[in-house]
Amino acid sequence: MLNPGERITLIWHGGEPLLLGVDYFRKALELQNSLCTETKGRIEHAIQSNLTLINQEFIDVFREMGINQIGTSFEPIANIRGPGTKRDSAWYNRKFMEGINLLAKNNIGWGFIYVVTRKSLEKPVELFHYLTNFKMSGGFNMNPVLIYGEDKDNIAITPIEFADFLGAIFPEWWKNRHRYPDVNPFKSILGNYNEQGRNLSLGCVDSGNCANSHVYIGPEGETSQCGRAGDWQINSYGNVLERSLSDIFKDPQREEFNRRTEYLKDADCAGCRFWELCHGGCPLDAYHKHKEFMHKTMWCEAKHVFLEKYFEPVTGMTFNVNA
Amino acid sequence: MDHILVINHNESLISRLRSKALVVKTSDLFAFREIAHTVNEFNKLHSIQAVVKGKMSDLPVSEDWGGIPVSLFIREFGDIRTFIRKSGLWRTLPVRVFLSSATPENFTYLQLMASLGVDCGIWFEDGNTDWQAGADLLHYAVYGKAPHASIEPFVYLVDNYKASEQTDFSSVYFNDPERYLHVDDQGNVALSSGDLARGEFACTLENLQDIRETTAYQERLNVWQEIFLNSESCSSCPAWRVCLGKFSKTAAEQPGCKDLFSDMMEAAEFVQSHASERRVKELCRL
């Protein structure tokens, strides 16, 4: 109400948000419609789901919520993802296929993230073709697996391994990028190279300005900076049942993220020619390694190696904004 | 869009149908005129599908076939000189001749037929396909500068290829359930010629209008996902998007299909990227 130009996006994220049940979402929509009569037009919803529980009832209520695209993830390698200690990927992926077929029948779009694990490193190009065959329009993102605790399944990878994984795929993508236009991070990096520092399109991880744009709200109403901060129970901004969203967004703890961007420019990232592309990366990645925010991301090396060893030699392009 | 029905040459069945586009199967080369007459009375003949034995050069090609669309499938080519003598007549007819891929020499004969102006195509059959010969034929079909007739499935793929979609050339063989349905003499409807042969039916002619809602039809549209669920080698093939695993049974021993269909994609992209250039040339010719 105070800022009539602002819009808010509620990203339903888990775990698996569909475990909440369809009635939960119906109730949420009902509350939005009854309590936000003047602002509901500025509230958008998005959802991340593994799709194994999706059914027509969910789709009907999601459509009422204005959701016409669902974010998901997919893993073709056996026994990485699935229920039980043996990770029953056969069951999981069949349910996933049923899910995407139901979405297609309802004209609901979907995009996915592919999480790169140690097992992905064996055949990167084959994996790339599998994924581009499987999702021929709309593309996907490739992100490294992030392990918070003990790596029980031995799937963690190093930043260099992630860079080499992308680097093995990149020549094939570059040669045929008209065929696979929406594969990230390649597409976004290419777009930013083309812009050379102007009108960059950067997600929260690379933008350096996540401080005042996100808030995590947990199942009990507890808030934090983002989902990962919530998982780690750091940067608590209080409970949304006791504190207004406005106050939560003004929480002084957020200033540290702004200060970090200014600080890194002259510290860990001083002189880095890729500064405009990543701004030191995700503060939570830094926290994961150093238990404090005032460091660059532990994935910095992945970006450097990929850009300098693979992207620039293959494309012949150079990112010169700070050179 | 209404489906095109693929049926036997069965006048009783044809008489049950109205305003349908039909593909009529026959092995009788002397029945073409009669089929066209019978079908076009209340329906529309899309094509005759003639699977015939013998040698192509020896077929009793006739002016009587004029104006009748025919897809003719035959395994052997026969004698070149005999064919060349008849090629003038073949060229005038709306007939496409498919030669079996199981005979390696047929790739050469297909090029010969196309060079003489006879539309033709590869009839993929199980066996040792000479994929390199197939690739050579593709290059001739798409890049060849000398005037020649069309060669399928290359023309279909060039015309229909979209990088962001699966391109299924089964239509060339009347076997794509999104466009063609196969009906037996009793009026049972199958989604492919293989289903028809196995007696696996999705519906009957009486409820044909609801076929898209049937479980069998819906499952068929998503059957491609099985290759991915089972992580078959075709799922990670760069050419999968234009062959859709059609040669999965032989791909392990004869992986040349990958190169042929990879070349096919490049050819389609080349032609499409030069489409505006082609249009200008056509306009100039006018």
PDB file of C-alpha atoms in Angstrom, chain A residues 42-293:
ATOM      1  CA  ARG A  42       0.594  -6.806  -7.455  1.00  0.00           C
ATOM      2  CA  ILE A  43       1.217 -10.188  -5.853  1.00  0.00           C
ATOM      3  CA  GLU A  44       2.677 -12.865  -8.082  1.00  0.00           C
ATOM      4  CA  HIS A  45       3.303 -16.496  -7.291  1.00  0.00           C
ATOM      5  CA  ALA A  46       5.987 -18.860  -8.488  1.00  0.00           C
ATOM      6  CA  ILE A  47       6.709 -22.396  -7.400  1.00  0.00           C
ATOM      7  CA  GLN A  48       9.562 -24.897  -7.379  1.00  0.00           C
ATOM      8  CA  SER A  49       8.475 -28.526  -7.276  1.00  0.00           C
ATOM      9  CA  ASN A  50       9.851 -31.952  -8.098  1.00  0.00           C
ATOM     10  CA  LEU A  51       6.450 -32.640  -9.771  1.00  0.00           C
ATOM     11  CA  THR A  52       6.106 -36.146  -8.351  1.00  0.00           C
ATOM     12  CA  LEU A  53       2.928 -35.132  -6.521  1.00  0.00           C
ATOM     13  CA  ILE A  54       1.414 -32.820  -9.117  1.00  0.00           C
ATOM     14  CA  ASN A  55      -2.177 -33.531 -10.082  1.00  0.00           C
ATOM     15  CA  GLN A  56      -5.063 -31.726 -11.738  1.00  0.00           C
ATOM     16  CA  GLU A  57      -6.257 -30.200  -8.461  1.00  0.00           C
ATOM     17  CA  PHE A  58      -2.910 -28.552  -7.866  1.00  0.00           C
ATOM     18  CA  ILE A  59      -2.818 -27.285 -11.416  1.00  0.00           C
ATOM     19  CA  ASP A  60      -6.288 -25.797 -11.118  1.00  0.00           C
ATOM     20  CA  VAL A  61      -5.411 -23.832  -7.993  1.00  0.00           C
ATOM     21  CA  PHE A  62      -1.999 -22.805  -9.334  1.00  0.00           C
ATOM     22  CA  ARG A  63      -3.685 -21.422 -12.405  1.00  0.00           C
ATOM     23  CA  GLU A  64      -5.973 -19.388 -10.148  1.00  0.00           C
ATOM     24  CA  MET A  65      -2.857 -18.104  -8.427  1.00  0.00           C
ATOM     25  CA  GLY A  66      -1.576 -16.926 -11.809  1.00  0.00           C
ATOM     26  CA  ILE A  67       1.126 -19.576 -12.068  1.00  0.00           C
ATOM     27  CA  ASN A  68       1.692 -20.632 -15.661  1.00  0.00           C
ATOM     28  CA  GLN A  69       5.252 -21.936 -15.290  1.00  0.00           C
ATOM     29  CA  ILE A  70       6.741 -24.327 -12.738  1.00  0.00           C
ATOM     30  CA  GLY A  71      10.410 -24.566 -11.869  1.00  0.00           C
ATOM     31  CA  THR A  72      11.762 -28.039 -11.282  1.00  0.00           C
ATOM     32  CA  SER A  73      14.916 -30.114 -11.518  1.00  0.00           C
ATOM     33  CA  PHE A  74      15.760 -33.333 -13.294  1.00  0.00           C
ATOM     34  CA  GLU A  75      18.452 -35.970 -12.931  1.00  0.00           C
ATOM     35  CA  PRO A  76      18.822 -38.710 -15.556  1.00  0.00           C
ATOM     36  CA  ILE A  77      21.710 -40.486 -13.850  1.00  0.00           C
ATOM     37  CA  ALA A  78      20.412 -43.492 -11.920  1.00  0.00           C
ATOM     38  CA  ASN A  79      20.189 -43.528  -8.147  1.00  0.00           C
ATOM     39  CA  ILE A  80      21.140 -39.927  -7.523  1.00  0.00           C
ATOM     40  CA  ARG A  81      17.626 -38.697  -6.913  1.00  0.00           C
ATOM     41  CA  GLY A  82      14.681 -40.678  -5.622  1.00  0.00           C
ATOM     42  CA  PRO A  83      13.003 -41.935  -2.474  1.00  0.00           C
ATOM     43  CA  GLY A  84      14.582 -44.304   0.010  1.00  0.00           C
ATOM     44  CA  THR A  85      18.155 -45.021   0.894  1.00  0.00           C
ATOM     45  CA  LYS A  86      18.721 -46.575  -2.537  1.00  0.00           C
ATOM     46  CA  ARG A  87      17.365 -43.469  -4.285  1.00  0.00           C
ATOM     47  CA  ASP A  88      14.756 -45.127  -6.483  1.00  0.00           C
ATOM     48  CA  SER A  89      15.309 -42.924  -9.501  1.00  0.00           C
ATOM     49  CA  ALA A  90      13.273 -45.205 -11.802  1.00  0.00           C
ATOM     50  CA  TRP A  91      10.112 -44.549  -9.799  1.00  0.00           C
ATOM     51  CA  TYR A  92      10.995 -40.909  -9.286  1.00  0.00           C
ATOM     52  CA  ASN A  93      11.661 -40.141 -12.936  1.00  0.00           C
ATOM     53  CA  ARG A  94       8.525 -41.947 -14.093  1.00  0.00           C
ATOM     54  CA  LYS A  95       6.482 -39.792 -11.706  1.00  0.00           C
ATOM     55  CA  PHE A  96       8.355 -36.767 -12.985  1.00  0.00           C
ATOM     56  CA  MET A  97       7.448 -37.645 -16.592  1.00  0.00           C
ATOM     57  CA  GLU A  98       3.811 -38.048 -15.610  1.00  0.00           C
ATOM     58  CA  GLY A  99       4.061 -34.633 -14.022  1.00  0.00           C
ATOM     59  CA  ILE A 100       5.442 -32.865 -17.063  1.00  0.00           C
ATOM     60  CA  ASN A 101       2.888 -34.605 -19.279  1.00  0.00           C
ATOM     61  CA  LEU A 102       0.096 -33.309 -17.084  1.00  0.00           C
ATOM     62  CA  LEU A 103       1.590 -29.820 -17.211  1.00  0.00           C
ATOM     63  CA  ALA A 104       1.789 -30.018 -21.005  1.00  0.00           C
ATOM     64  CA  LYS A 105      -1.835 -31.136 -21.205  1.00  0.00           C
ATOM     65  CA  ASN A 106      -2.758 -28.032 -19.209  1.00  0.00           C
ATOM     66  CA  ASN A 107      -0.482 -25.682 -21.151  1.00  0.00           C
ATOM     67  CA  ILE A 108       1.597 -25.004 -18.048  1.00  0.00           C
ATOM     68  CA  GLY A 109       5.252 -24.440 -18.852  1.00  0.00           C
ATOM     69  CA  TRP A 110       8.173 -25.824 -16.935  1.00  0.00           C
ATOM     70  CA  GLY A 111      11.872 -25.195 -16.757  1.00  0.00           C
ATOM     71  CA  PHE A 112      14.474 -27.181 -14.913  1.00  0.00           C
ATOM     72  CA  ILE A 113      17.800 -27.009 -13.199  1.00  0.00           C
ATOM     73  CA  TYR A 114      20.354 -29.727 -13.731  1.00  0.00           C
ATOM     74  CA  VAL A 115      22.502 -30.169 -10.647  1.00  0.00           C
ATOM     75  CA  VAL A 116      26.018 -31.237 -11.569  1.00  0.00           C
ATOM     76  CA  THR A 117      27.389 -33.961  -9.278  1.00  0.00           C
ATOM     77  CA  ARG A 118      30.506 -36.110  -9.296  1.00  0.00           C
ATOM     78  CA  LYS A 119      28.663 -38.689 -11.390  1.00  0.00           C
ATOM     79  CA  SER A 120      27.848 -36.037 -14.007  1.00  0.00           C
ATOM     80  CA  LEU A 121      31.547 -35.518 -14.676  1.00  0.00           C
ATOM     81  CA  GLU A 122      31.994 -38.843 -16.459  1.00  0.00           C
ATOM     82  CA  LYS A 123      30.191 -37.978 -19.713  1.00  0.00           C
ATOM     83  CA  PRO A 124      29.424 -34.270 -19.897  1.00  0.00           C
ATOM     84  CA  VAL A 125      28.701 -34.035 -23.625  1.00  0.00           C
ATOM     85  CA  GLU A 126      26.426 -37.077 -23.623  1.00  0.00           C
ATOM     86  CA  LEU A 127      24.607 -35.625 -20.646  1.00  0.00           C
ATOM     87  CA  PHE A 128      24.244 -32.323 -22.440  1.00  0.00           C
ATOM     88  CA  HIS A 129      22.696 -34.017 -25.460  1.00  0.00           C
ATOM     89  CA  TYR A 130      20.401 -36.038 -23.240  1.00  0.00           C
ATOM     90  CA  LEU A 131      19.157 -32.881 -21.526  1.00  0.00           C
ATOM     91  CA  THR A 132      18.797 -30.850 -24.722  1.00  0.00           C
ATOM     92  CA  ASN A 133      16.910 -33.722 -26.362  1.00  0.00           C
ATOM     93  CA  PHE A 134      14.705 -34.102 -23.347  1.00  0.00           C
ATOM     94  CA  LYS A 135      13.831 -30.401 -23.078  1.00  0.00           C
ATOM     95  CA  MET A 136      13.955 -29.061 -26.580  1.00  0.00           C
ATOM     96  CA  SER A 137      12.355 -25.706 -25.929  1.00  0.00           C
ATOM     97  CA  GLY A 138      12.863 -23.468 -22.945  1.00  0.00           C
ATOM     98  CA  GLY A 139      16.253 -24.824 -21.992  1.00  0.00           C
ATOM     99  CA  PHE A 140      17.689 -25.412 -18.549  1.00  0.00           C
ATOM    100  CA  ASN A 141      20.291 -24.273 -16.053  1.00  0.00           C
ATOM    101  CA  MET A 142      23.333 -26.217 -14.930  1.00  0.00           C
ATOM    102  CA  ASN A 143      24.368 -25.546 -11.328  1.00  0.00           C
ATOM    103  CA  PRO A 144      26.949 -27.282  -9.149  1.00  0.00           C
ATOM    104  CA  VAL A 145      25.679 -29.453  -6.334  1.00  0.00           C
ATOM    105  CA  LEU A 146      25.938 -27.667  -2.993  1.00  0.00           C
ATOM    106  CA  ILE A 147      26.657 -29.944  -0.067  1.00  0.00           C
ATOM    107  CA  TYR A 148      26.012 -28.416   3.331  1.00  0.00           C
ATOM    108  CA  GLY A 149      27.141 -31.228   5.599  1.00  0.00           C
ATOM    109  CA  GLU A 150      28.869 -34.554   5.148  1.00  0.00           C
ATOM    110  CA  ASP A 151      29.051 -35.760   1.528  1.00  0.00           C
ATOM    111  CA  LYS A 152      27.583 -39.181   2.290  1.00  0.00           C
ATOM    112  CA  ASP A 153      26.906 -40.073  -1.340  1.00  0.00           C
ATOM    113  CA  ASN A 154      30.249 -38.818  -2.636  1.00  0.00           C
ATOM    114  CA  ILE A 155      28.645 -36.455  -5.135  1.00  0.00           C
ATOM    115  CA  ALA A 156      30.360 -33.159  -4.286  1.00  0.00           C
ATOM    116  CA  ILE A 157      32.477 -31.473  -6.943  1.00  0.00           C
ATOM    117  CA  THR A 158      35.147 -28.798  -6.793  1.00  0.00           C
ATOM    118  CA  PRO A 159      34.876 -25.432  -8.560  1.00  0.00           C
ATOM    119  CA  ILE A 160      37.527 -26.537 -11.058  1.00  0.00           C
ATOM    120  CA  GLU A 161      35.611 -29.711 -11.809  1.00  0.00           C
ATOM    121  CA  PHE A 162      32.485 -27.670 -12.430  1.00  0.00           C
ATOM    122  CA  ALA A 163      34.395 -25.359 -14.770  1.00  0.00           C
ATOM    123  CA  ASP A 164      35.834 -28.314 -16.664  1.00  0.00           C
ATOM    124  CA  PHE A 165      32.386 -29.897 -16.904  1.00  0.00           C
ATOM    125  CA  LEU A 166      30.993 -26.736 -18.482  1.00  0.00           C
ATOM    126  CA  GLY A 167      34.098 -26.409 -20.596  1.00  0.00           C
ATOM    127  CA  ALA A 168      33.670 -29.882 -22.054  1.00  0.00           C
ATOM    128  CA  ILE A 169      30.166 -28.984 -23.175  1.00  0.00           C
ATOM    129  CA  PHE A 170      30.733 -25.416 -24.245  1.00  0.00           C
ATOM    130  CA  PRO A 171      32.298 -25.972 -27.702  1.00  0.00           C
ATOM    131  CA  GLU A 172      29.330 -28.135 -28.674  1.00  0.00           C
ATOM    132  CA  TRP A 173      26.896 -25.503 -27.409  1.00  0.00           C
ATOM    133  CA  TRP A 174      28.756 -22.680 -29.086  1.00  0.00           C
ATOM    134  CA  LYS A 175      28.866 -24.456 -32.453  1.00  0.00           C
ATOM    135  CA  ASN A 176      25.164 -25.230 -32.340  1.00  0.00           C
ATOM    136  CA  ARG A 177      23.826 -22.473 -30.084  1.00  0.00           C
ATOM    137  CA  HIS A 178      21.043 -21.715 -32.546  1.00  0.00           C
ATOM    138  CA  ARG A 179      19.875 -25.276 -31.838  1.00  0.00           C
ATOM    139  CA  TYR A 180      20.093 -25.006 -28.051  1.00  0.00           C
ATOM    140  CA  PRO A 181      19.538 -21.289 -27.421  1.00  0.00           C
ATOM    141  CA  ASP A 182      18.395 -21.371 -23.806  1.00  0.00           C
ATOM    142  CA  VAL A 183      21.044 -23.413 -22.031  1.00  0.00           C
ATOM    143  CA  ASN A 184      22.501 -21.661 -19.019  1.00  0.00           C
ATOM    144  CA  PRO A 185      24.902 -20.476 -17.768  1.00  0.00           C
ATOM    145  CA  PHE A 186      26.084 -20.218 -21.406  1.00  0.00           C
ATOM    146  CA  LYS A 187      23.255 -18.045 -22.685  1.00  0.00           C
ATOM    147  CA  SER A 188      23.401 -15.565 -19.820  1.00  0.00           C
ATOM    148  CA  ILE A 189      27.194 -15.300 -19.953  1.00  0.00           C
ATOM    149  CA  LEU A 190      27.092 -14.725 -23.698  1.00  0.00           C
ATOM    150  CA  GLY A 191      24.397 -12.093 -23.238  1.00  0.00           C
ATOM    151  CA  ASN A 192      26.475 -10.294 -20.634  1.00  0.00           C
ATOM    152  CA  TYR A 193      29.597 -10.457 -22.787  1.00  0.00           C
ATOM    153  CA  ASN A 194      27.653  -8.956 -25.638  1.00  0.00           C
ATOM    154  CA  GLU A 195      26.537  -6.146 -23.332  1.00  0.00           C
ATOM    155  CA  GLN A 196      30.100  -5.556 -22.041  1.00  0.00           C
ATOM    156  CA  GLY A 197      28.961  -4.222 -18.706  1.00  0.00           C
ATOM    157  CA  ARG A 198      25.811  -2.427 -19.816  1.00  0.00           C
ATOM    158  CA  ASN A 199      22.319  -3.718 -19.045  1.00  0.00           C
ATOM    159  CA  LEU A 200      23.664  -6.864 -17.465  1.00  0.00           C
ATOM    160  CA  SER A 201      21.182  -9.541 -16.573  1.00  0.00           C
ATOM    161  CA  LEU A 202      22.315 -11.044 -13.283  1.00  0.00           C
ATOM    162  CA  GLY A 203      20.513 -13.255 -10.822  1.00  0.00           C
ATOM    163  CA  CYS A 204      20.592 -12.747  -7.059  1.00  0.00           C
ATOM    164  CA  VAL A 205      23.811 -14.756  -6.805  1.00  0.00           C
ATOM    165  CA  ASP A 206      25.792 -12.405  -9.059  1.00  0.00           C
ATOM    166  CA  SER A 207      23.999  -9.087  -8.843  1.00  0.00           C
ATOM    167  CA  GLY A 208      25.627  -7.833  -5.664  1.00  0.00           C
ATOM    168  CA  ASN A 209      22.367  -6.225  -4.642  1.00  0.00           C
ATOM    169  CA  CYS A 210      20.395  -8.990  -3.028  1.00  0.00           C
ATOM    170  CA  ALA A 211      20.368  -7.157   0.301  1.00  0.00           C
ATOM    171  CA  ASN A 212      16.928  -5.608   0.034  1.00  0.00           C
ATOM    172  CA  SER A 213      15.228  -7.750  -2.562  1.00  0.00           C
ATOM    173  CA  HIS A 214      14.619 -11.093  -0.874  1.00  0.00           C
ATOM    174  CA  VAL A 215      13.159 -12.480   2.302  1.00  0.00           C
ATOM    175  CA  TYR A 216      12.744 -16.067   3.388  1.00  0.00           C
ATOM    176  CA  ILE A 217       9.616 -16.987   5.318  1.00  0.00           C
ATOM    177  CA  GLY A 218       9.729 -20.380   7.009  1.00  0.00           C
ATOM    178  CA  PRO A 219       6.891 -22.696   7.956  1.00  0.00           C
ATOM    179  CA  GLU A 220       6.471 -21.100  11.382  1.00  0.00           C
ATOM    180  CA  GLY A 221       6.666 -17.559  10.058  1.00  0.00           C
ATOM    181  CA  GLU A 222      10.342 -17.157  10.856  1.00  0.00           C
ATOM    182  CA  THR A 223      12.204 -14.940   8.403  1.00  0.00           C
ATOM    183  CA  SER A 224      15.720 -14.676   7.111  1.00  0.00           C
ATOM    184  CA  GLN A 225      17.643 -13.317   4.120  1.00  0.00           C
ATOM    185  CA  CYS A 226      16.936 -16.200   1.755  1.00  0.00           C
ATOM    186  CA  GLY A 227      16.281 -19.906   1.680  1.00  0.00           C
ATOM    187  CA  ARG A 228      19.855 -20.919   2.396  1.00  0.00           C
ATOM    188  CA  ALA A 229      20.171 -18.427   5.231  1.00  0.00           C
ATOM    189  CA  GLY A 230      16.949 -19.882   6.600  1.00  0.00           C
ATOM    190  CA  ASP A 231      18.302 -23.426   6.303  1.00  0.00           C
ATOM    191  CA  TRP A 232      21.387 -22.403   8.249  1.00  0.00           C
ATOM    192  CA  GLN A 233      19.399 -20.284  10.711  1.00  0.00           C
ATOM    193  CA  ILE A 234      21.553 -17.219  10.206  1.00  0.00           C
ATOM    194  CA  ASN A 235      20.467 -13.612   9.726  1.00  0.00           C
ATOM    195  CA  SER A 236      17.162 -14.033  11.473  1.00  0.00           C
ATOM    196  CA  TYR A 237      14.872 -11.048  10.870  1.00  0.00           C
ATOM    197  CA  GLY A 238      12.197 -12.144  13.336  1.00  0.00           C
ATOM    198  CA  ASN A 239       8.803 -13.689  12.808  1.00  0.00           C
ATOM    199  CA  VAL A 240       6.434 -12.363  10.186  1.00  0.00           C
ATOM    200  CA  LEU A 241       3.572 -12.921  12.638  1.00  0.00           C
ATOM    201  CA  GLU A 242       5.157 -10.407  14.999  1.00  0.00           C
ATOM    202  CA  ARG A 243       6.898  -8.000  12.646  1.00  0.00           C
ATOM    203  CA  SER A 244       5.753  -6.229   9.499  1.00  0.00           C
ATOM    204  CA  LEU A 245       7.307  -7.099   6.146  1.00  0.00           C
ATOM    205  CA  SER A 246       8.246  -3.440   5.875  1.00  0.00           C
ATOM    206  CA  ASP A 247      10.301  -3.673   9.070  1.00  0.00           C
ATOM    207  CA  ILE A 248      11.781  -6.984   8.008  1.00  0.00           C
ATOM    208  CA  PHE A 249      13.015  -5.418   4.767  1.00  0.00           C
ATOM    209  CA  LYS A 250      14.531  -2.567   6.780  1.00  0.00           C
ATOM    210  CA  ASP A 251      16.349  -4.859   9.193  1.00  0.00           C
ATOM    211  CA  PRO A 252      19.819  -3.418   9.791  1.00  0.00           C
ATOM    212  CA  GLN A 253      21.437  -6.841   9.365  1.00  0.00           C
ATOM    213  CA  ARG A 254      20.781  -6.492   5.640  1.00  0.00           C
ATOM    214  CA  GLU A 255      23.281  -3.650   5.441  1.00  0.00           C
ATOM    215  CA  GLU A 256      26.086  -6.156   5.741  1.00  0.00           C
ATOM    216  CA  PHE A 257      25.247  -7.452   2.278  1.00  0.00           C
ATOM    217  CA  ASN A 258      25.455  -3.966   0.813  1.00  0.00           C
ATOM    218  CA  ARG A 259      28.721  -3.330   2.633  1.00  0.00           C
ATOM    219  CA  ARG A 260      30.048  -6.633   1.341  1.00  0.00           C
ATOM    220  CA  THR A 261      29.686  -5.553  -2.265  1.00  0.00           C
ATOM    221  CA  GLU A 262      31.568  -2.332  -1.617  1.00  0.00           C
ATOM    222  CA  TYR A 263      34.182  -4.116   0.463  1.00  0.00           C
ATOM    223  CA  LEU A 264      34.945  -6.949  -1.938  1.00  0.00           C
ATOM    224  CA  LYS A 265      35.530  -4.594  -4.805  1.00  0.00           C
ATOM    225  CA  ASP A 266      38.686  -3.418  -3.055  1.00  0.00           C
ATOM    226  CA  ALA A 267      39.494  -6.653  -1.253  1.00  0.00           C
ATOM    227  CA  ASP A 268      39.126 -10.221  -2.578  1.00  0.00           C
ATOM    228  CA  CYS A 269      37.924  -9.004  -5.953  1.00  0.00           C
ATOM    229  CA  ALA A 270      40.224  -6.012  -6.428  1.00  0.00           C
ATOM    230  CA  GLY A 271      41.250  -5.703 -10.058  1.00  0.00           C
ATOM    231  CA  CYS A 272      39.134  -8.626 -11.201  1.00  0.00           C
ATOM    232  CA  ARG A 273      38.013  -8.007 -14.757  1.00  0.00           C
ATOM    233  CA  PHE A 274      34.909 -10.092 -14.179  1.00  0.00           C
ATOM    234  CA  TRP A 275      33.711  -7.963 -11.259  1.00  0.00           C
ATOM    235  CA  GLU A 276      30.715  -6.641 -13.125  1.00  0.00           C
ATOM    236  CA  LEU A 277      29.674 -10.188 -13.919  1.00  0.00           C
ATOM    237  CA  CYS A 278      29.538 -11.535 -10.374  1.00  0.00           C
ATOM    238  CA  HIS A 279      30.232  -8.903  -7.652  1.00  0.00           C
ATOM    239  CA  GLY A 280      31.910 -11.508  -5.501  1.00  0.00           C
ATOM    240  CA  GLY A 281      29.098 -14.029  -5.935  1.00  0.00           C
ATOM    241  CA  CYS A 282      26.644 -15.318  -3.377  1.00  0.00           C
ATOM    242  CA  PRO A 283      27.310 -14.202   0.204  1.00  0.00           C
ATOM    243  CA  LEU A 284      25.994 -17.521   1.424  1.00  0.00           C
ATOM    244  CA  ASP A 285      28.641 -19.374  -0.589  1.00  0.00           C
ATOM    245  CA  ALA A 286      31.229 -17.233   1.167  1.00  0.00           C
ATOM    246  CA  TYR A 287      29.639 -17.971   4.505  1.00  0.00           C
ATOM    247  CA  HIS A 288      29.663 -21.689   3.783  1.00  0.00           C
ATOM    248  CA  LYS A 289      33.423 -21.689   3.531  1.00  0.00           C
ATOM    249  CA  HIS A 290      34.470 -18.882   5.889  1.00  0.00           C
ATOM    250  CA  LYS A 291      31.546 -18.621   8.323  1.00  0.00           C
ATOM    251  CA  GLU A 292      31.317 -14.940   7.482  1.00  0.00           C
ATOM    252  CA  PHE A 293      30.088 -12.955   4.515  1.00  0.00           C
TER     253      PHE A 293
END
